[in-house]
PDB file of C-alpha atoms in Angstrom:
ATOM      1  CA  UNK A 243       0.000   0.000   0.000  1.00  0.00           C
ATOM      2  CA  UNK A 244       2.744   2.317   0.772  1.00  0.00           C
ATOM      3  CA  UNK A 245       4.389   1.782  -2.642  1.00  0.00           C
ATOM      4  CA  UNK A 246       0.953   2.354  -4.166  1.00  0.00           C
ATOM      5  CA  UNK A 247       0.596   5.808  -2.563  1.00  0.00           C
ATOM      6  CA  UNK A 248       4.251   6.672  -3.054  1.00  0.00           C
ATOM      7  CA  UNK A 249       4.125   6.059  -7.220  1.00  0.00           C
ATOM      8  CA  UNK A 250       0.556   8.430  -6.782  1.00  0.00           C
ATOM      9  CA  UNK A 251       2.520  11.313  -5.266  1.00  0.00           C
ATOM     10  CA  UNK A 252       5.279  10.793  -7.536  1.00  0.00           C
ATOM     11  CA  UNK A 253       3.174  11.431 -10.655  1.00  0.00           C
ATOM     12  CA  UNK A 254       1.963  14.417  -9.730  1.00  0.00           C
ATOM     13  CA  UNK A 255      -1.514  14.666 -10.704  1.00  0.00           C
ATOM     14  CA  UNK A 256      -2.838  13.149  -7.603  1.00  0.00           C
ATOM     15  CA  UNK A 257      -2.998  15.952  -3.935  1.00  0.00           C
ATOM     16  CA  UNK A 258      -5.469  13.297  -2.371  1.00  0.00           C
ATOM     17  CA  UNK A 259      -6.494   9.405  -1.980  1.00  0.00           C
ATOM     18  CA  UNK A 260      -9.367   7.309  -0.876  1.00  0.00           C
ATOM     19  CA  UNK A 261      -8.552   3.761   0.304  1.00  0.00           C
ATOM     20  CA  UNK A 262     -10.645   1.211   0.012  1.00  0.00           C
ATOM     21  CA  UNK A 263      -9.910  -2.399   1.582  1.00  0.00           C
ATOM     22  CA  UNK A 264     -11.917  -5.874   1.693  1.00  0.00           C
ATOM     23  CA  UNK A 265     -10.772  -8.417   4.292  1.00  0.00           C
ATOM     24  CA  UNK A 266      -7.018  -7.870   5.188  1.00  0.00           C
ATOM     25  CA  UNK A 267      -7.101  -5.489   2.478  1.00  0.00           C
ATOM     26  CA  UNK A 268      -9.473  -3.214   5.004  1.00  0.00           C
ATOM     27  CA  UNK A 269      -6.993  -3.778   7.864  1.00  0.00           C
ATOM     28  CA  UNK A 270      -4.387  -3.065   5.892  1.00  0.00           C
ATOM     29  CA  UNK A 271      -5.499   0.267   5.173  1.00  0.00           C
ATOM     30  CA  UNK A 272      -6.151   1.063   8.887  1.00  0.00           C
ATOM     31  CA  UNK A 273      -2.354  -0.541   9.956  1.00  0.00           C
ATOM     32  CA  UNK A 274      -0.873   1.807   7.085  1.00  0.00           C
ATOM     33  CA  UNK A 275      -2.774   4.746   8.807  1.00  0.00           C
ATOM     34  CA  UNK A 276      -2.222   4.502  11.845  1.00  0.00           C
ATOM     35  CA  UNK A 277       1.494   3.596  11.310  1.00  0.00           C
ATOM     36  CA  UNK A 278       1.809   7.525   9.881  1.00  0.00           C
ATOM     37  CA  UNK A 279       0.595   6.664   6.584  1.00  0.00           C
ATOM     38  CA  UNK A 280       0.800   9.631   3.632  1.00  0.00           C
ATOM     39  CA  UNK A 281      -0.948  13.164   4.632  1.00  0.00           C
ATOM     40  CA  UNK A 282      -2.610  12.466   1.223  1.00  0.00           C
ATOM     41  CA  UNK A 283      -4.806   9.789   2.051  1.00  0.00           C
ATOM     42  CA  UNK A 284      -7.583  11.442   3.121  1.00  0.00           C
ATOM     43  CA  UNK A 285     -10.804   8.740   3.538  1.00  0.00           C
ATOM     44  CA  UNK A 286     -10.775   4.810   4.026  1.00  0.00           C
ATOM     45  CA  UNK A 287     -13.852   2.097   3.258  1.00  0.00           C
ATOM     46  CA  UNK A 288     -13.017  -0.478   5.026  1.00  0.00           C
ATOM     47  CA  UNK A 289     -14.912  -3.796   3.992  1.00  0.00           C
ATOM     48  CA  UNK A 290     -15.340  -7.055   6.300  1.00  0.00           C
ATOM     49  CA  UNK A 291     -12.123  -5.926   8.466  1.00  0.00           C
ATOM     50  CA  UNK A 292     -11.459  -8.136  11.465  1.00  0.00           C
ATOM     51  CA  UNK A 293     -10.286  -6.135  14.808  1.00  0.00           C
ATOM     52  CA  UNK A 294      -7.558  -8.983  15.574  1.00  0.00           C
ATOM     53  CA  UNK A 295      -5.561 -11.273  13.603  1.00  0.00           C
ATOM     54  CA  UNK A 296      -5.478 -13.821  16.331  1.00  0.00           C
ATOM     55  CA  UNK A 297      -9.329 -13.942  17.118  1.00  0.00           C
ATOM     56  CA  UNK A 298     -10.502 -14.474  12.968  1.00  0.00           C
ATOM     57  CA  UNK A 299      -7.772 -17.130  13.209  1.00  0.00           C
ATOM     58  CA  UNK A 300      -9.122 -18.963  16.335  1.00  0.00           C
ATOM     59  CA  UNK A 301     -12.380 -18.486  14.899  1.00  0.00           C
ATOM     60  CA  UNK A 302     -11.600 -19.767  10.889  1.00  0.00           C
ATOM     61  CA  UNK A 303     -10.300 -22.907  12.764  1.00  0.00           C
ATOM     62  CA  UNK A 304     -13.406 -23.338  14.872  1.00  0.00           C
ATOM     63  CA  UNK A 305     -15.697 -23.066  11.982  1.00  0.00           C
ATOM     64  CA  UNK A 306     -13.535 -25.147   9.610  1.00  0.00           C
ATOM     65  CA  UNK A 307     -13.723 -28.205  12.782  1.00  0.00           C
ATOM     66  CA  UNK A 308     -17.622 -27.850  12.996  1.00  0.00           C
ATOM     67  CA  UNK A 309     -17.638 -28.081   9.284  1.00  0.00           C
ATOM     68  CA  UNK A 310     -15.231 -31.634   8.399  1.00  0.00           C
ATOM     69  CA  UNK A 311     -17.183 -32.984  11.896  1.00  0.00           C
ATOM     70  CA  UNK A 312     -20.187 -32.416   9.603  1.00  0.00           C
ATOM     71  CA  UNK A 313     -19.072 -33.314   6.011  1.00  0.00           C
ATOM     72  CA  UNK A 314     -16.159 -36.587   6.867  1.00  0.00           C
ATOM     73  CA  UNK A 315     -16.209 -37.235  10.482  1.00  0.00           C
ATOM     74  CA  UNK A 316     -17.972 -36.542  13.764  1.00  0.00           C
ATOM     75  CA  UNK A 317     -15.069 -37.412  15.516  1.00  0.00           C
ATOM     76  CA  UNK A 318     -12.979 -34.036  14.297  1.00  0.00           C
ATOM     77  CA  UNK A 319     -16.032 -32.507  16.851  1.00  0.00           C
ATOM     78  CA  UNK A 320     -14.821 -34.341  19.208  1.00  0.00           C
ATOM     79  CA  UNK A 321     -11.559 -32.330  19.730  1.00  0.00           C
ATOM     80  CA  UNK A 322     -12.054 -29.954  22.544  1.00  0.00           C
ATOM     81  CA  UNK A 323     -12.111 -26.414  21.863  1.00  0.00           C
ATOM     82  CA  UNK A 324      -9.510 -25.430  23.616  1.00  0.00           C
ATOM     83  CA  UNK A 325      -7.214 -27.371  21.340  1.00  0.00           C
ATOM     84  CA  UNK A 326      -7.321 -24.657  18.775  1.00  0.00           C
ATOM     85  CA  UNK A 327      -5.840 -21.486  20.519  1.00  0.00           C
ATOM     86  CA  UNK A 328      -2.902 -24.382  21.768  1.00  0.00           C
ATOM     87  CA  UNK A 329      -2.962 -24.668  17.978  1.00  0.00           C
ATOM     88  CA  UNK A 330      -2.656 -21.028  16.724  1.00  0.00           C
ATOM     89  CA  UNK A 331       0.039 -20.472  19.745  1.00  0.00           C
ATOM     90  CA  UNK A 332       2.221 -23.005  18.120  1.00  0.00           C
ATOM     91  CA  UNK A 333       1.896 -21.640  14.867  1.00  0.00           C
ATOM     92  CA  UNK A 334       2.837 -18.245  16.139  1.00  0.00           C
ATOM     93  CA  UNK A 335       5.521 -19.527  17.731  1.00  0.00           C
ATOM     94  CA  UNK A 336       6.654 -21.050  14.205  1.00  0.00           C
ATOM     95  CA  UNK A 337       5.963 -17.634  12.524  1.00  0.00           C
ATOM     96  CA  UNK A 338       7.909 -15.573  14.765  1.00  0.00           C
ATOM     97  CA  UNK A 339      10.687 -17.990  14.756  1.00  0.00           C
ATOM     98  CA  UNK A 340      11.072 -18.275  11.267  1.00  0.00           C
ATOM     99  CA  UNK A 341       9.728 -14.595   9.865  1.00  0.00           C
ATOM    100  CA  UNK A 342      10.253 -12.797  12.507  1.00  0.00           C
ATOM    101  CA  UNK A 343       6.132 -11.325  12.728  1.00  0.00           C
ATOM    102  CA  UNK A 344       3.781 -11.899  15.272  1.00  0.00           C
ATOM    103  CA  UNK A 345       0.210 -12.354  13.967  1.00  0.00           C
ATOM    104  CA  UNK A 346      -0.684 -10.411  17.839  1.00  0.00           C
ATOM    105  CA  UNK A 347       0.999  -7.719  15.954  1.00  0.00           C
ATOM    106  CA  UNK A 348      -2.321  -7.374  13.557  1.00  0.00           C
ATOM    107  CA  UNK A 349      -4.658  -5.767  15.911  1.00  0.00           C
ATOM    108  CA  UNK A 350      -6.537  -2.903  14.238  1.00  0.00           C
ATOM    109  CA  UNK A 351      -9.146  -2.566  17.189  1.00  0.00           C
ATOM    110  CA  UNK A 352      -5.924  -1.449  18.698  1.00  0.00           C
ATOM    111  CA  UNK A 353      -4.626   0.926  16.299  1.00  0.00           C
ATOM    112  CA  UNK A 354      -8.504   2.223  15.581  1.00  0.00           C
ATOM    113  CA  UNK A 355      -8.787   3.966  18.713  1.00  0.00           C
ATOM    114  CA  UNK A 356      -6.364   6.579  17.536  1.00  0.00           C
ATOM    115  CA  UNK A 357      -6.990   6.961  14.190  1.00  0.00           C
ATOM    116  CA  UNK A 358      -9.041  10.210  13.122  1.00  0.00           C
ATOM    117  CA  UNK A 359      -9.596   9.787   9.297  1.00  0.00           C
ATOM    118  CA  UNK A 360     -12.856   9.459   8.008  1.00  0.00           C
ATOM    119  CA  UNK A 361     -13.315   5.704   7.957  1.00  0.00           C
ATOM    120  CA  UNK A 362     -16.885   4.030   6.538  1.00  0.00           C
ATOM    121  CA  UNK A 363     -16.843   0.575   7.801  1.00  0.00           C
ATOM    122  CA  UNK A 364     -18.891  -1.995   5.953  1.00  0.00           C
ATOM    123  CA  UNK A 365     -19.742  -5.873   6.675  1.00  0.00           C
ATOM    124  CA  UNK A 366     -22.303  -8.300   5.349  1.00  0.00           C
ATOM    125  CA  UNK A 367     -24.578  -9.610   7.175  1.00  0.00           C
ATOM    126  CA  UNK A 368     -23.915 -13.430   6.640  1.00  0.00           C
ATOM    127  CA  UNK A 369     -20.185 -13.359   6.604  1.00  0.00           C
ATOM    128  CA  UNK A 370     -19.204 -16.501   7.933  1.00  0.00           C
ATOM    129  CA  UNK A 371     -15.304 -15.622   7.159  1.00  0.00           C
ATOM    130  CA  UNK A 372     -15.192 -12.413   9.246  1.00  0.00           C
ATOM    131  CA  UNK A 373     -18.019 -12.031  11.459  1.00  0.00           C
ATOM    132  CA  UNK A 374     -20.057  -8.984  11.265  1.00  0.00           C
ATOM    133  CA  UNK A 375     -19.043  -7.948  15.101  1.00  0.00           C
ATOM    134  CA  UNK A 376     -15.166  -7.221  14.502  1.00  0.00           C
ATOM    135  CA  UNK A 377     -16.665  -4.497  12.461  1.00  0.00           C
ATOM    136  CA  UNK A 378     -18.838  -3.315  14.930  1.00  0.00           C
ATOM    137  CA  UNK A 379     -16.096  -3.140  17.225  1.00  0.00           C
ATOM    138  CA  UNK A 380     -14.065  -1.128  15.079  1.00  0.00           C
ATOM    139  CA  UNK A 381     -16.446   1.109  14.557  1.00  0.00           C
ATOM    140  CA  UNK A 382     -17.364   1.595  18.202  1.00  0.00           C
ATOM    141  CA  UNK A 383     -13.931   2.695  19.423  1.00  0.00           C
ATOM    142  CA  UNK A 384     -12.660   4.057  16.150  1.00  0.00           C
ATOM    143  CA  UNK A 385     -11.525   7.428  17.352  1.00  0.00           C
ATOM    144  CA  UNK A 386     -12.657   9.488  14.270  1.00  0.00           C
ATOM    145  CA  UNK A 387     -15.616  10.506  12.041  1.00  0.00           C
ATOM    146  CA  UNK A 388     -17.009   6.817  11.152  1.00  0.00           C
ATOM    147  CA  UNK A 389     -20.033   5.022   9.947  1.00  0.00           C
ATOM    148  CA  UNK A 390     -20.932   1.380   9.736  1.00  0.00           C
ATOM    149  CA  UNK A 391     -23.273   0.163   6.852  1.00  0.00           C
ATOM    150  CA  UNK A 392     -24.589  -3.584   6.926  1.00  0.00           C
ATOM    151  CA  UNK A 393     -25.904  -5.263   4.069  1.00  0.00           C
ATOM    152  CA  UNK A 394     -26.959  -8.382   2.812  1.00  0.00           C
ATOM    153  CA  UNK A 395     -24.672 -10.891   1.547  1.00  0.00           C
ATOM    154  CA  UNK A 396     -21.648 -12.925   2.618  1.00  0.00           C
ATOM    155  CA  UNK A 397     -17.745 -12.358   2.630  1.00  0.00           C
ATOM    156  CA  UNK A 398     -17.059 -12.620  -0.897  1.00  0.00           C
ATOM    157  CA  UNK A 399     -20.610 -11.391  -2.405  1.00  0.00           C
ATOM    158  CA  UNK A 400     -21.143  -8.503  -4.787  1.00  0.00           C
ATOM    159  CA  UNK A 401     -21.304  -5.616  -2.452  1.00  0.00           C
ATOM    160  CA  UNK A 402     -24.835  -4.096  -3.588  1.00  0.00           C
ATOM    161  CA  UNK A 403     -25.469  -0.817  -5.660  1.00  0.00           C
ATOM    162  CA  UNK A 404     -26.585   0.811  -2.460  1.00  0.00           C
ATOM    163  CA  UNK A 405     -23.163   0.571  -0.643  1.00  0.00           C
ATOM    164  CA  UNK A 406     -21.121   1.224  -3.383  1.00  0.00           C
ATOM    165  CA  UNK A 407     -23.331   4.307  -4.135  1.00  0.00           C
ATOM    166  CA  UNK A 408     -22.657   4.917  -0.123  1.00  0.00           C
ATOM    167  CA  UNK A 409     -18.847   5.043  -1.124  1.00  0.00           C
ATOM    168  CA  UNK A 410     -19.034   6.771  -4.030  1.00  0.00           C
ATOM    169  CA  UNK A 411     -20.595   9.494  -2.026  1.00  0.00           C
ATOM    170  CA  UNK A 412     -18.656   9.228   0.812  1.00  0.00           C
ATOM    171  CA  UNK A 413     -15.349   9.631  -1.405  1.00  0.00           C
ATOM    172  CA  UNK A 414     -16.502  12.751  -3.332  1.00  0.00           C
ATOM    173  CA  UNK A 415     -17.879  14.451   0.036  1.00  0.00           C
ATOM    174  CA  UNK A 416     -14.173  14.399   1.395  1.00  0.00           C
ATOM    175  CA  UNK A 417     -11.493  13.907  -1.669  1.00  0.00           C
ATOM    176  CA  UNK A 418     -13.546  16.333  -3.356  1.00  0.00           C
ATOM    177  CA  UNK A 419     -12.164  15.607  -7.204  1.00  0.00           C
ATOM    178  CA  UNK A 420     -13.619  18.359  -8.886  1.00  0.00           C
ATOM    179  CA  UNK A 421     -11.681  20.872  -6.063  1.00  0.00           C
ATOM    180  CA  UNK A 422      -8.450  21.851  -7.900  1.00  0.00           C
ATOM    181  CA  UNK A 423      -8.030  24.745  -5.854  1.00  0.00           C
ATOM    182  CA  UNK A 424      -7.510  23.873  -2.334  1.00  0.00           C
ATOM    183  CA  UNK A 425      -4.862  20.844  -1.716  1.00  0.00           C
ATOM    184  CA  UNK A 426      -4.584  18.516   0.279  1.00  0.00           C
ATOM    185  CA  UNK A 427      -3.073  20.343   3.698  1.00  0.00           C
ATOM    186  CA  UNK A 428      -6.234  22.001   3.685  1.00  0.00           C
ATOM    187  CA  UNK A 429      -8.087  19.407   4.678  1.00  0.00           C
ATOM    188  CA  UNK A 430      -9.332  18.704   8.577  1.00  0.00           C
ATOM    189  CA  UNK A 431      -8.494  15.384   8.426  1.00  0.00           C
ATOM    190  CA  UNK A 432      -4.893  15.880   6.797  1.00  0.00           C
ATOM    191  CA  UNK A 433      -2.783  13.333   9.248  1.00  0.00           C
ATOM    192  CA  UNK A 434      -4.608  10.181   9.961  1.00  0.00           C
ATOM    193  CA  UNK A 435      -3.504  10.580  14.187  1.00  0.00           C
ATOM    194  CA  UNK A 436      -3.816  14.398  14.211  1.00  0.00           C
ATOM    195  CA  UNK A 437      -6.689  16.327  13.981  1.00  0.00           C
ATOM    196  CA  UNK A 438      -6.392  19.760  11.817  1.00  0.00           C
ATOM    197  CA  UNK A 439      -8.928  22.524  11.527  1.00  0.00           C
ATOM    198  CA  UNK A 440      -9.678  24.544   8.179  1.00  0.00           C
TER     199      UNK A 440
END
C-alpha cells in the first residue's frame, strides 16, 4: 500500500487518496494509517475488516472443525475447543521464529482507537469468514468521524449498488475531485492521528 501511494505522489496529478480495503485489504489500510501513513490519504472504506488477527484465526479454525465434523467425520467434533488457541500459539511460535512477525501484531481494534480519518466501515450480514461484530467493534472505538453500513450478503458477495453508491458518495464528500483549488493540507483530516482545523 505504501508503494501504491508513493508512485501516486510521484506522478503528480494526484494531492489526495481514498482507500478502500476488503478483508485484510481493510486492515491493511487502517495498519498503514495509523502507522503515519501519507498526509494524502484522506478517507478509508473499510470492507469485512477483522479487529484482531489472532481472534478471525481462532475463529476460521473453529468453523472449519464444525464443518469436516459435519461433512467426513464426527469425531474431528470431538476435539475440545480449547485445542485450537494451543494450535494457533504453536503456529505463532513457528511464525515468529522463522519470519520474525507476530500475527498479535495485527490488531486494528488497537490501532482504531487513535486513528481520526474518516473511515466508513462496511460488513455483510452473513459473513461466515469475518463475522459482522469485529466491524462493529471497530467502529465503536474508532476514534474518528465513522459510519458502519450492513448489508446483505456474505464475505465474498457482490457488495450491492446501495453501498457502493454509499462510497461513491462518501469519497466525493471528502477527496472532493472536482476541487483543484484547495490541496490537500487544507483538509481537517490531513494526518490520519492528528486532527487539523480549516
Amino acid at each position: 500500500l505504501a508503494t501504491a501511494v508513493d508512485f501516486l505522489r510521484s506522478c503528480g496529478k494526484v494531492s489526495r487518496v481514498g482507500l478502500w480495503g476488503h478483508s485484510m485489504g481493510a486492515v491493511t489500510c487502517i495498519m498503514y494509517t495509523s502507522a503515519g501513513g501519507d498526509e494524502m490519504v484522506s478517507a478509508m472504506v473499510c470492507d469485512s475488516a477483522f479487529s484482531s488477527l489472532d481472534a478471525v484465526i481462532i475463529e476460521t479454525a473453529a468453523s472449519a472443525k464444525q464443518k469436516l465434523g459435519e461433512e467426513l467425520s464426527p469425531v474431528v467434533t470431538l476435539v475440545p475447543d480449547m485445542m485450537i488457541p494451543m494450535a494457533v500459539s504453536a503456529i505463532r511460535r513457528s511464525i515468529i521464529n522463522q519470519a520474525g512477525f507476530d500475527i498479535r501484531d495485527v490488531n486494528p481494534l488497537q490501532r482504531a482507537r487513535n486513528l481520526l480519518l474518516p473511515a466508513l466501515f462496511a460488513h455483510a450480514d452473513h459473513d461466515e469468514m469475518v463475522a459482522p461484530y469485529h466491524s462493529v467493534r471497530l467502529h465503536e472505538v474508532y476514534g474518528g468521524n465513522s459510519t458502519l453500513l450492513r448489508f446483505p450478503g456474505n464475505h465474498n458477495s457482490s457488495r450491492p449498488k446501495f453501498l457502493t453508491d454509499s462510497v461513491l458518495h462518501f469519497f466525493r464528500s471528502l477527496l472532493r475531485p472536482d476541487d483543484l483549488e484547495s490541496p490537500y493540507e487544507g483538509l481537517v483530516y490531513h494526518k490520519a492521528t492528528q486532527q487539523r482545523v480549516l
